[in-house]
Short mmCIF file of C-alpha atoms and ligand atoms in Angstrom, two decimals:
data_model
loop_
_atom_site.label_atom_id
_atom_site.label_comp_id
_atom_site.label_asym_id
_atom_site.label_seq_id
_atom_site.Cartn_x
_atom_site.Cartn_y
_atom_site.Cartn_z
CA MET A 1 219.84 -216.38 144.39
CA ALA A 2 219.49 -212.92 142.90
CA PHE A 3 218.39 -209.70 144.57
CA ARG A 4 215.32 -209.47 142.34
CA CYS A 5 214.12 -212.86 143.66
CA LEU A 6 213.90 -211.39 147.16
CA GLY A 7 210.96 -209.21 146.12
CA LEU A 8 212.85 -205.95 145.73
CA LYS A 9 211.66 -203.47 143.17
CA PRO A 10 213.79 -202.89 140.03
CA ALA A 11 215.07 -199.44 141.10
CA LEU A 12 216.60 -200.92 144.26
CA VAL A 13 218.06 -203.90 142.42
CA GLU A 14 219.61 -201.43 140.01
CA GLY A 15 221.07 -199.56 142.98
CA VAL A 16 222.76 -202.58 144.53
CA THR A 17 223.98 -203.75 141.13
CA ALA A 18 225.60 -200.35 140.59
CA MET A 19 227.31 -200.82 143.95
CA GLY A 20 228.81 -204.06 142.67
CA TYR A 21 226.69 -206.47 144.71
CA THR A 22 225.83 -209.42 142.51
CA GLU A 23 224.02 -211.66 144.96
CA PRO A 24 222.64 -211.28 148.48
CA THR A 25 224.75 -212.26 151.47
CA PRO A 26 223.14 -214.76 153.92
CA VAL A 27 221.86 -212.04 156.23
CA GLN A 28 220.35 -210.20 153.27
CA GLY A 29 218.76 -213.38 151.94
CA GLN A 30 217.19 -214.08 155.32
CA ALA A 31 216.19 -210.60 156.44
CA ILE A 32 214.94 -208.88 153.29
CA PRO A 33 211.82 -211.02 152.56
CA HIS A 34 210.63 -210.78 156.20
CA ALA A 35 211.34 -207.07 156.41
CA LEU A 36 209.46 -206.50 153.16
CA GLU A 37 206.43 -208.15 154.75
CA GLY A 38 206.65 -205.59 157.54
CA ARG A 39 207.77 -208.05 160.20
CA ASP A 40 209.88 -206.99 163.18
CA ILE A 41 213.35 -208.54 163.08
CA VAL A 42 215.91 -209.38 165.73
CA GLY A 43 219.15 -210.12 163.89
CA ARG A 44 222.40 -211.36 165.33
CA ALA A 45 225.00 -210.37 162.78
CA GLN A 46 228.34 -208.63 162.92
CA THR A 47 229.69 -205.84 160.76
CA GLY A 48 231.05 -207.36 157.58
CA THR A 49 228.08 -209.64 156.95
CA GLY A 50 226.22 -207.16 154.76
CA LYS A 51 223.68 -206.32 157.44
CA THR A 52 223.49 -202.65 156.41
CA ALA A 53 221.94 -203.40 153.02
CA ALA A 54 219.83 -206.08 154.74
CA PHE A 55 217.97 -203.39 156.67
CA VAL A 56 218.33 -200.47 154.25
CA LEU A 57 216.91 -202.14 151.11
CA PRO A 58 213.54 -203.36 152.45
CA THR A 59 213.13 -200.14 154.40
CA LEU A 60 213.59 -198.04 151.26
CA GLN A 61 211.00 -200.19 149.53
CA ARG A 62 208.46 -199.76 152.31
CA ILE A 63 208.70 -196.05 153.04
CA SER A 64 207.08 -193.40 150.94
CA CYS A 65 208.73 -190.24 149.65
CA SER A 66 206.74 -187.53 151.30
CA ASN A 67 207.40 -184.81 153.82
CA GLY A 68 208.76 -186.08 157.12
CA ILE A 69 211.30 -188.67 158.20
CA LYS A 70 209.87 -192.15 157.61
CA ALA A 71 212.82 -194.33 158.58
CA LEU A 72 215.26 -193.84 161.45
CA ILE A 73 218.50 -195.77 161.83
CA VAL A 74 220.27 -195.30 165.17
CA THR A 75 223.87 -196.45 165.38
CA PRO A 76 226.51 -195.92 168.10
CA THR A 77 229.36 -194.21 166.29
CA ARG A 78 230.00 -191.48 163.78
CA GLU A 79 231.99 -193.85 161.56
CA LEU A 80 229.12 -196.30 161.40
CA ALA A 81 226.66 -193.49 160.67
CA VAL A 82 228.78 -192.35 157.72
CA GLN A 83 229.12 -195.92 156.41
CA ILE A 84 225.41 -196.57 156.67
CA GLU A 85 224.61 -193.29 154.93
CA GLU A 86 226.91 -194.28 152.06
CA VAL A 87 225.28 -197.69 151.63
CA ALA A 88 221.80 -196.17 151.89
CA ARG A 89 222.64 -193.53 149.28
CA GLY A 90 223.97 -196.23 146.97
CA CYS A 91 220.85 -198.35 147.39
CA ALA A 92 218.56 -195.35 146.91
CA ARG A 93 220.41 -194.01 143.88
CA PHE A 94 217.66 -194.88 141.41
CA THR A 95 214.77 -193.96 143.72
CA ASN A 96 213.60 -190.54 144.86
CA HIS A 97 214.39 -191.16 148.51
CA LYS A 98 216.55 -188.69 150.37
CA VAL A 99 219.02 -189.99 152.89
CA ALA A 100 220.98 -187.99 155.50
CA ALA A 101 223.14 -188.69 158.52
CA VAL A 102 223.46 -186.67 161.71
CA PHE A 103 226.16 -187.29 164.29
CA GLY A 104 228.20 -185.48 166.89
CA GLY A 105 231.60 -183.91 166.28
CA ALA A 106 230.43 -182.24 163.03
CA PRO A 107 228.97 -178.74 162.52
CA TYR A 108 225.39 -178.60 163.76
CA LEU A 109 224.13 -175.99 161.28
CA GLN A 110 225.07 -178.01 158.23
CA GLN A 111 223.18 -181.03 159.52
CA GLN A 112 220.24 -178.85 160.53
CA ARG A 113 220.03 -177.48 156.98
CA ARG A 114 220.11 -181.00 155.54
CA VAL A 115 217.33 -182.23 157.79
CA ARG A 116 215.19 -179.15 157.18
CA GLY A 117 215.61 -179.64 153.45
CA GLY A 118 213.62 -182.88 153.69
CA VAL A 119 214.82 -186.39 154.51
CA ASP A 120 213.06 -189.76 154.13
CA MET A 121 215.68 -191.94 155.79
CA LEU A 122 217.76 -190.55 158.64
CA VAL A 123 220.88 -192.18 160.07
CA ALA A 124 221.82 -190.83 163.50
CA THR A 125 223.96 -191.29 166.57
CA PRO A 126 221.92 -190.98 169.79
CA GLY A 127 223.46 -187.77 171.20
CA ARG A 128 223.06 -185.58 168.11
CA LEU A 129 219.61 -186.99 167.43
CA LEU A 130 218.39 -186.04 170.90
CA ASP A 131 220.00 -182.66 170.53
CA MET A 132 218.11 -182.00 167.31
CA MET A 133 214.87 -183.23 168.86
CA ARG A 134 215.34 -180.89 171.83
CA ARG A 135 215.89 -177.94 169.50
CA ASN A 136 212.81 -178.89 167.47
CA ASP A 137 214.89 -179.39 164.36
CA LEU A 138 213.35 -182.75 163.67
CA ARG A 139 210.28 -184.75 164.53
CA LEU A 140 210.02 -188.50 164.79
CA SER A 141 206.23 -188.66 164.75
CA GLU A 142 206.05 -190.06 161.22
CA ILE A 143 208.57 -192.84 161.61
CA GLU A 144 207.36 -196.07 160.01
CA VAL A 145 210.54 -198.12 160.38
CA PHE A 146 212.94 -197.92 163.32
CA ILE A 147 216.33 -199.60 163.08
CA LEU A 148 218.64 -200.10 166.02
CA ASP A 149 222.09 -201.06 164.80
CA GLU A 150 224.90 -202.55 166.92
CA ALA A 151 222.64 -202.65 169.95
CA ASP A 152 225.25 -204.40 172.12
CA ARG A 153 227.80 -201.68 171.47
CA MET A 154 225.22 -199.06 172.31
CA LEU A 155 224.76 -200.64 175.71
CA ASP A 156 228.53 -200.92 176.24
CA MET A 157 228.83 -197.23 175.46
CA GLY A 158 226.14 -196.31 177.97
CA PHE A 159 223.50 -195.23 175.45
CA LEU A 160 220.63 -197.08 177.08
CA PRO A 161 218.91 -193.99 178.60
CA ASP A 162 219.25 -192.14 175.26
CA ILE A 163 217.75 -195.01 173.33
CA LYS A 164 214.84 -195.23 175.72
CA ARG A 165 214.17 -191.54 175.22
CA ILE A 166 214.32 -191.91 171.44
CA ILE A 167 211.95 -194.89 171.48
CA GLN A 168 209.49 -192.89 173.56
CA ALA A 169 209.36 -190.25 170.84
CA LEU A 170 208.47 -192.77 168.13
CA PRO A 171 204.95 -193.63 167.04
CA LYS A 172 203.74 -196.84 168.69
CA LYS A 173 202.80 -198.38 165.38
CA ARG A 174 205.99 -198.99 163.46
CA GLN A 175 208.30 -201.73 162.21
CA ASN A 176 211.38 -202.49 164.33
CA LEU A 177 214.62 -203.98 163.08
CA LEU A 178 217.20 -204.72 165.77
CA PHE A 179 220.74 -205.79 164.93
CA SER A 180 223.47 -206.77 167.33
CA ALA A 181 226.71 -208.79 167.20
CA THR A 182 225.77 -210.53 170.44
CA MET A 183 222.29 -211.14 171.69
CA THR A 184 222.02 -211.01 175.46
CA PRO A 185 218.99 -210.53 177.67
CA GLY A 186 220.34 -207.01 178.27
CA VAL A 187 220.30 -206.21 174.55
CA LEU A 188 216.83 -207.59 174.04
CA SER A 189 215.49 -205.70 177.02
CA VAL A 190 216.27 -202.42 175.25
CA ILE A 191 213.48 -202.92 172.82
CA ALA A 192 211.75 -206.16 173.82
CA GLY A 193 208.63 -204.46 175.14
CA THR A 194 207.94 -202.83 171.82
CA LEU A 195 208.64 -205.75 169.47
CA ASP A 196 205.74 -207.43 167.74
CA ASN A 197 206.31 -211.17 167.21
CA PRO A 198 209.80 -210.65 165.76
CA VAL A 199 211.58 -213.00 163.35
CA SER A 200 214.99 -214.08 164.68
CA ILE A 201 217.89 -214.16 162.30
CA GLU A 202 221.34 -215.45 163.10
CA ILE A 203 224.43 -215.17 161.00
CA GLY A 204 227.80 -216.67 161.82
CA HIS A 205 228.21 -218.92 164.80
CA ARG A 206 225.10 -220.35 166.29
CA SER A 207 224.53 -218.58 169.51
CA VAL A 208 223.13 -220.45 172.44
CA PRO A 209 220.62 -218.64 174.57
CA VAL A 210 222.35 -217.94 177.83
CA GLU A 211 219.32 -219.40 179.63
CA ALA A 212 220.10 -222.85 178.20
CA ILE A 213 223.46 -222.86 179.94
CA GLU A 214 223.76 -223.54 183.64
CA GLN A 215 226.37 -221.08 184.80
CA SER A 216 228.16 -221.17 188.13
CA VAL A 217 231.21 -219.79 189.83
CA TYR A 218 233.75 -221.46 192.07
CA PRO A 219 235.73 -218.97 194.14
CA VAL A 220 239.24 -220.28 194.69
CA ASN A 221 242.73 -219.26 195.62
CA GLY A 222 244.78 -218.82 192.43
CA LEU A 223 247.29 -221.47 193.50
CA GLN A 224 244.57 -224.08 193.86
CA LYS A 225 242.97 -223.81 190.44
CA SER A 226 244.50 -227.00 189.03
CA ASP A 227 243.62 -228.97 192.17
CA LEU A 228 240.05 -227.72 192.00
CA LEU A 229 239.81 -228.69 188.35
CA ILE A 230 241.11 -232.17 189.05
CA GLU A 231 238.58 -232.47 191.86
CA LEU A 232 235.76 -231.44 189.53
CA LEU A 233 236.92 -233.91 186.93
CA ARG A 234 236.23 -236.71 189.37
CA TRP A 235 232.58 -236.23 188.48
CA ASN A 236 231.49 -238.50 185.71
CA ASN A 237 229.12 -236.06 184.07
CA LEU A 238 232.03 -233.95 182.93
CA HIS A 239 232.67 -236.12 179.93
CA ARG A 240 233.77 -233.65 177.26
CA VAL A 241 235.29 -230.60 178.81
CA LEU A 242 236.64 -227.47 177.17
CA VAL A 243 238.90 -225.49 179.50
CA PHE A 244 239.93 -221.92 178.77
CA THR A 245 243.12 -220.35 180.09
CA ARG A 246 244.34 -216.79 179.76
CA THR A 247 247.69 -217.62 178.10
CA LYS A 248 249.31 -220.28 175.97
CA ARG A 249 251.84 -221.03 178.69
CA ARG A 250 249.13 -221.58 181.22
CA ALA A 251 247.34 -223.87 178.75
CA ASP A 252 250.50 -225.98 178.30
CA ARG A 253 251.21 -226.10 182.00
CA LEU A 254 247.67 -227.12 182.88
CA CYS A 255 247.62 -229.77 180.18
CA ARG A 256 250.82 -231.29 181.62
CA THR A 257 249.37 -231.24 185.15
CA LEU A 258 246.18 -232.97 184.02
CA THR A 259 248.09 -235.57 182.04
CA ARG A 260 250.36 -236.28 185.03
CA SER A 261 247.19 -236.81 187.07
CA GLY A 262 246.04 -239.43 184.62
CA ILE A 263 243.39 -237.29 182.93
CA GLY A 264 243.30 -237.44 179.16
CA ALA A 265 244.01 -233.88 178.09
CA THR A 266 245.32 -232.04 175.08
CA THR A 267 245.81 -228.42 174.18
CA ILE A 268 245.17 -226.08 171.30
CA HIS A 269 246.68 -222.62 170.91
CA SER A 270 248.45 -220.48 168.36
CA ASP A 271 251.98 -221.69 169.19
CA ARG A 272 251.05 -225.21 168.16
CA SER A 273 251.48 -226.24 164.53
CA GLN A 274 248.45 -226.74 162.32
CA ALA A 275 249.05 -230.50 162.41
CA GLN A 276 249.24 -230.50 166.21
CA ARG A 277 246.05 -228.49 166.46
CA GLN A 278 244.22 -230.79 164.08
CA ALA A 279 245.42 -233.86 166.00
CA ALA A 280 244.34 -232.33 169.31
CA LEU A 281 240.92 -231.47 167.98
CA ALA A 282 240.43 -234.86 166.34
CA GLY A 283 241.43 -236.60 169.59
CA PHE A 284 239.01 -234.47 171.57
CA LYS A 285 236.17 -235.03 169.10
CA ALA A 286 236.77 -238.78 169.07
CA GLY A 287 236.78 -238.89 172.88
CA ARG A 288 240.43 -239.90 173.20
CA HIS A 289 241.02 -236.77 175.27
CA ARG A 290 238.41 -235.88 177.83
CA VAL A 291 239.73 -232.35 178.26
CA LEU A 292 240.75 -229.78 175.66
CA VAL A 293 242.65 -226.83 177.09
CA ALA A 294 242.44 -223.77 174.84
CA THR A 295 243.05 -220.06 174.57
CA ASP A 296 240.35 -217.73 173.24
CA ILE A 297 241.74 -216.90 169.84
CA VAL A 298 242.07 -220.44 168.59
CA ALA A 299 238.92 -221.67 170.26
CA ARG A 300 236.75 -219.21 168.35
CA GLY A 301 237.11 -221.20 165.17
CA ILE A 302 236.46 -224.63 166.59
CA ASP A 303 233.11 -226.28 166.32
CA VAL A 304 232.74 -229.38 168.44
CA ASP A 305 229.36 -230.79 169.26
CA ALA A 306 228.44 -232.31 172.60
CA ILE A 307 230.81 -230.37 174.84
CA SER A 308 229.31 -231.09 178.25
CA HIS A 309 231.18 -228.41 180.18
CA VAL A 310 233.03 -225.23 179.48
CA ILE A 311 235.36 -224.28 182.29
CA ASN A 312 236.79 -220.79 182.57
CA TYR A 313 239.96 -221.71 184.36
CA ASP A 314 240.80 -218.02 184.03
CA ILE A 315 238.06 -215.40 183.79
CA PRO A 316 238.13 -213.70 180.37
CA THR A 317 238.88 -209.99 180.41
CA SER A 318 236.15 -209.21 177.89
CA PRO A 319 232.49 -210.05 178.49
CA GLU A 320 232.09 -210.92 174.80
CA ASP A 321 234.76 -213.59 175.17
CA TYR A 322 232.79 -215.02 178.09
CA LEU A 323 229.74 -215.39 175.86
CA HIS A 324 231.78 -216.88 173.03
CA ARG A 325 233.33 -219.35 175.44
CA ILE A 326 230.18 -220.55 177.14
CA GLY A 327 228.40 -220.69 173.79
CA ARG A 328 230.63 -223.65 172.94
CA THR A 329 228.53 -225.86 175.18
CA ALA A 330 224.83 -226.69 174.75
CA ARG A 331 225.26 -226.79 170.99
CA ALA A 332 223.98 -230.26 170.18
CA SER A 333 222.06 -230.85 173.36
CA ALA A 334 219.52 -228.53 174.87
CA ARG A 335 221.56 -227.77 177.96
CA GLY A 336 225.17 -227.21 178.87
CA THR A 337 227.18 -226.19 181.89
CA ALA A 338 229.66 -223.35 182.26
CA ILE A 339 231.87 -223.13 185.31
CA SER A 340 234.13 -220.21 186.14
CA PHE A 341 236.98 -220.26 188.63
CA LEU A 342 237.19 -216.94 190.38
CA THR A 343 240.15 -215.50 192.24
CA THR A 344 240.30 -212.21 194.09
CA GLU A 345 242.26 -210.64 191.22
CA GLU A 346 239.53 -211.57 188.75
CA VAL A 347 236.55 -210.14 190.61
CA THR A 348 236.46 -206.86 188.65
CA ASP A 349 236.42 -208.61 185.26
CA PHE A 350 233.83 -210.98 186.57
CA ARG A 351 231.50 -208.23 187.75
CA ALA A 352 231.71 -206.72 184.25
CA ILE A 353 230.59 -210.06 182.83
CA GLU A 354 227.65 -210.26 185.23
CA THR A 355 226.59 -206.78 184.19
CA PHE A 356 226.94 -207.66 180.52
CA ILE A 357 224.84 -210.80 180.71
CA GLY A 358 222.41 -209.17 183.12
CA GLN A 359 222.65 -211.99 185.66
CA THR A 360 224.16 -212.59 189.06
CA LEU A 361 225.77 -216.00 189.09
CA ILE A 362 225.68 -218.42 191.97
CA CYS A 363 228.94 -219.17 193.80
CA LYS A 364 229.55 -222.78 194.72
CA ASP A 365 231.95 -224.74 196.89
CA ILE A 366 232.90 -228.38 196.69
CA PRO A 367 232.52 -229.95 200.12
CA GLY A 368 235.56 -231.85 201.19
CA PHE A 369 237.96 -229.87 199.02
CA ALA A 370 240.75 -228.45 201.16
CA TYR A 371 240.23 -224.77 200.31
CA ALA A 372 242.97 -222.38 201.25
CA THR A 373 241.44 -219.79 203.51
CA ARG A 374 243.38 -216.83 202.19
CA TYR A 375 242.97 -214.91 198.94
CA VAL A 376 239.60 -216.37 198.14
CA PRO A 377 237.00 -213.86 196.98
CA SER A 378 234.21 -213.26 199.40
CA PRO A 379 230.90 -214.80 198.40
CA SER A 380 228.86 -212.85 195.89
CA ARG A 381 225.50 -211.35 196.76
CA VAL A 382 223.99 -214.81 196.49
CA ALA A 383 224.82 -217.33 199.20
CA ARG A 384 227.18 -220.06 198.17
CA VAL A 385 225.72 -223.45 197.50
CA ALA A 386 227.63 -226.55 198.53
CA VAL A 387 227.52 -229.13 195.78
CA ALA A 388 228.22 -232.79 196.20
CA PRO A 389 229.85 -234.81 193.44
CA ARG A 390 227.14 -236.75 191.62
CA LEU A 391 229.27 -239.88 191.55
CA ALA A 392 232.84 -240.46 192.55
CA TYR A 393 234.56 -240.75 189.22
CA ASP A 394 238.11 -241.86 189.04
CA GLY A 395 239.20 -239.97 185.99
CA GLY A 396 242.70 -240.62 187.22
CA ALA A 397 242.21 -237.91 189.76
CA ARG A 398 242.26 -240.23 192.72
CA ARG A 399 245.55 -241.67 191.67
CA SER A 400 246.94 -238.21 192.00
CA THR A 401 245.44 -237.44 195.38
CA LYS A 402 248.55 -238.53 197.24
CA ARG A 403 250.77 -236.45 195.09
CA ARG A 404 248.55 -233.43 195.44
CA THR A 405 248.35 -233.83 199.17
CA LYS A 406 252.12 -233.95 199.34
CA ARG A 407 252.40 -230.83 197.25
CA ARG A 408 250.11 -228.98 199.58
P1 LIG B 1 228.21 -204.42 156.36
O1 LIG B 1 228.21 -205.69 157.17
O2 LIG B 1 226.84 -203.97 156.03
O3 LIG B 1 229.06 -203.38 156.99
O4 LIG B 1 228.89 -204.75 154.93
C1 LIG B 1 230.20 -205.20 154.80
C2 LIG B 1 230.76 -204.99 153.43
O5 LIG B 1 230.17 -205.90 152.49
C3 LIG B 1 230.54 -203.60 152.87
O6 LIG B 1 231.74 -203.18 152.26
C4 LIG B 1 229.46 -203.79 151.83
O7 LIG B 1 229.56 -202.85 150.81
C5 LIG B 1 229.71 -205.18 151.33
N1 LIG B 1 228.51 -205.89 150.88
C6 LIG B 1 227.31 -205.90 151.48
N2 LIG B 1 226.45 -206.67 150.80
C7 LIG B 1 227.10 -207.18 149.74
C8 LIG B 1 226.73 -208.05 148.67
N3 LIG B 1 225.52 -208.57 148.56
N4 LIG B 1 227.67 -208.35 147.75
C9 LIG B 1 228.92 -207.83 147.87
N5 LIG B 1 229.33 -207.00 148.86
C10 LIG B 1 228.43 -206.67 149.78
#
């Protein structure tokens, strides 16, 4: 596929060609035709996919060259603003459009002069943009296309109030293009109210809407995590289970414990050879191992359909990792289940995850499990729900009951 087949005018095709782009990247191929039609777009794509040209090219085609800023690109950092400005300049090289970037940490007067000199496409970080609006150095009343880049990072950096203020200053009738590496209800809520029947575009791993995944939390004493897992594995609906641990050593240790309990388990992490990893994955895919114990880094690359449950044996320290992990389930089927074990030490990380996904998760207990009474996090704001095993399943767990009892 060539750029000219996407409906771009010759001057823009000339621009990208001069930048050395020979053919569109997947995000460009998907986004450009819709954006040229004037549709709103919600795109899940990371930096490195070519998303900048994907929003810059159709925008340059749609906006006129007349007095007043017609396109606004808001991005969280100065570095990104500079990068976007460069790409936009390159794309606009054979057109008459003027592009400028404004961002904090650089002299105000210089940027003021640039903006006053006339700009068609403005790239901005939220703080400096609001500053210039307050000083009446720029007006957003003629914006035709509004682009919000790296929306998830904006939220992480606390820009939500700024973005809301910026959106309020925009004309109601406009085209919106939203890009984010992760798409959470929180991200969508930034702009959702103003989107008009947006086209969704996804590049990279298929993301599963968080709503399709039943998420729950099991508070537990850290020393009882393996016992609790073995107890859960007595349920027969946990047929293909991906378990995440914080470290490789913990993955190995857990895998040994499960195997000793008669549960088919294998492990995958970066200390294992390529051959070992492939064998583990093949065994898990073929159903020879019911449980795959993994660490985050290696698990990112694996793509296994029909994982019934993802278990966070250890809570991830980054909310993004939580989303990556739970997104491994519900891929082939419509629904999946994610379970997180929560110890007192992990409560802070867990609260950050709840904030990130914009949900409060339900805490559950397994009746009959001999919970230690100390060092268990207090219930969350939602009352705990006692869950009964659907069916007693002897995944080898019962054979180990005696041993576990003795250990306790
Ligand atoms: P981005 O994801 O927009 O930050 O782009 C990542 C890198 O890919 C940048 O260095 C771009 O210049 C480059 N790039 C974007 N689109 C293309 C393309 N169609 N062909 C080759 N390189 C590209």
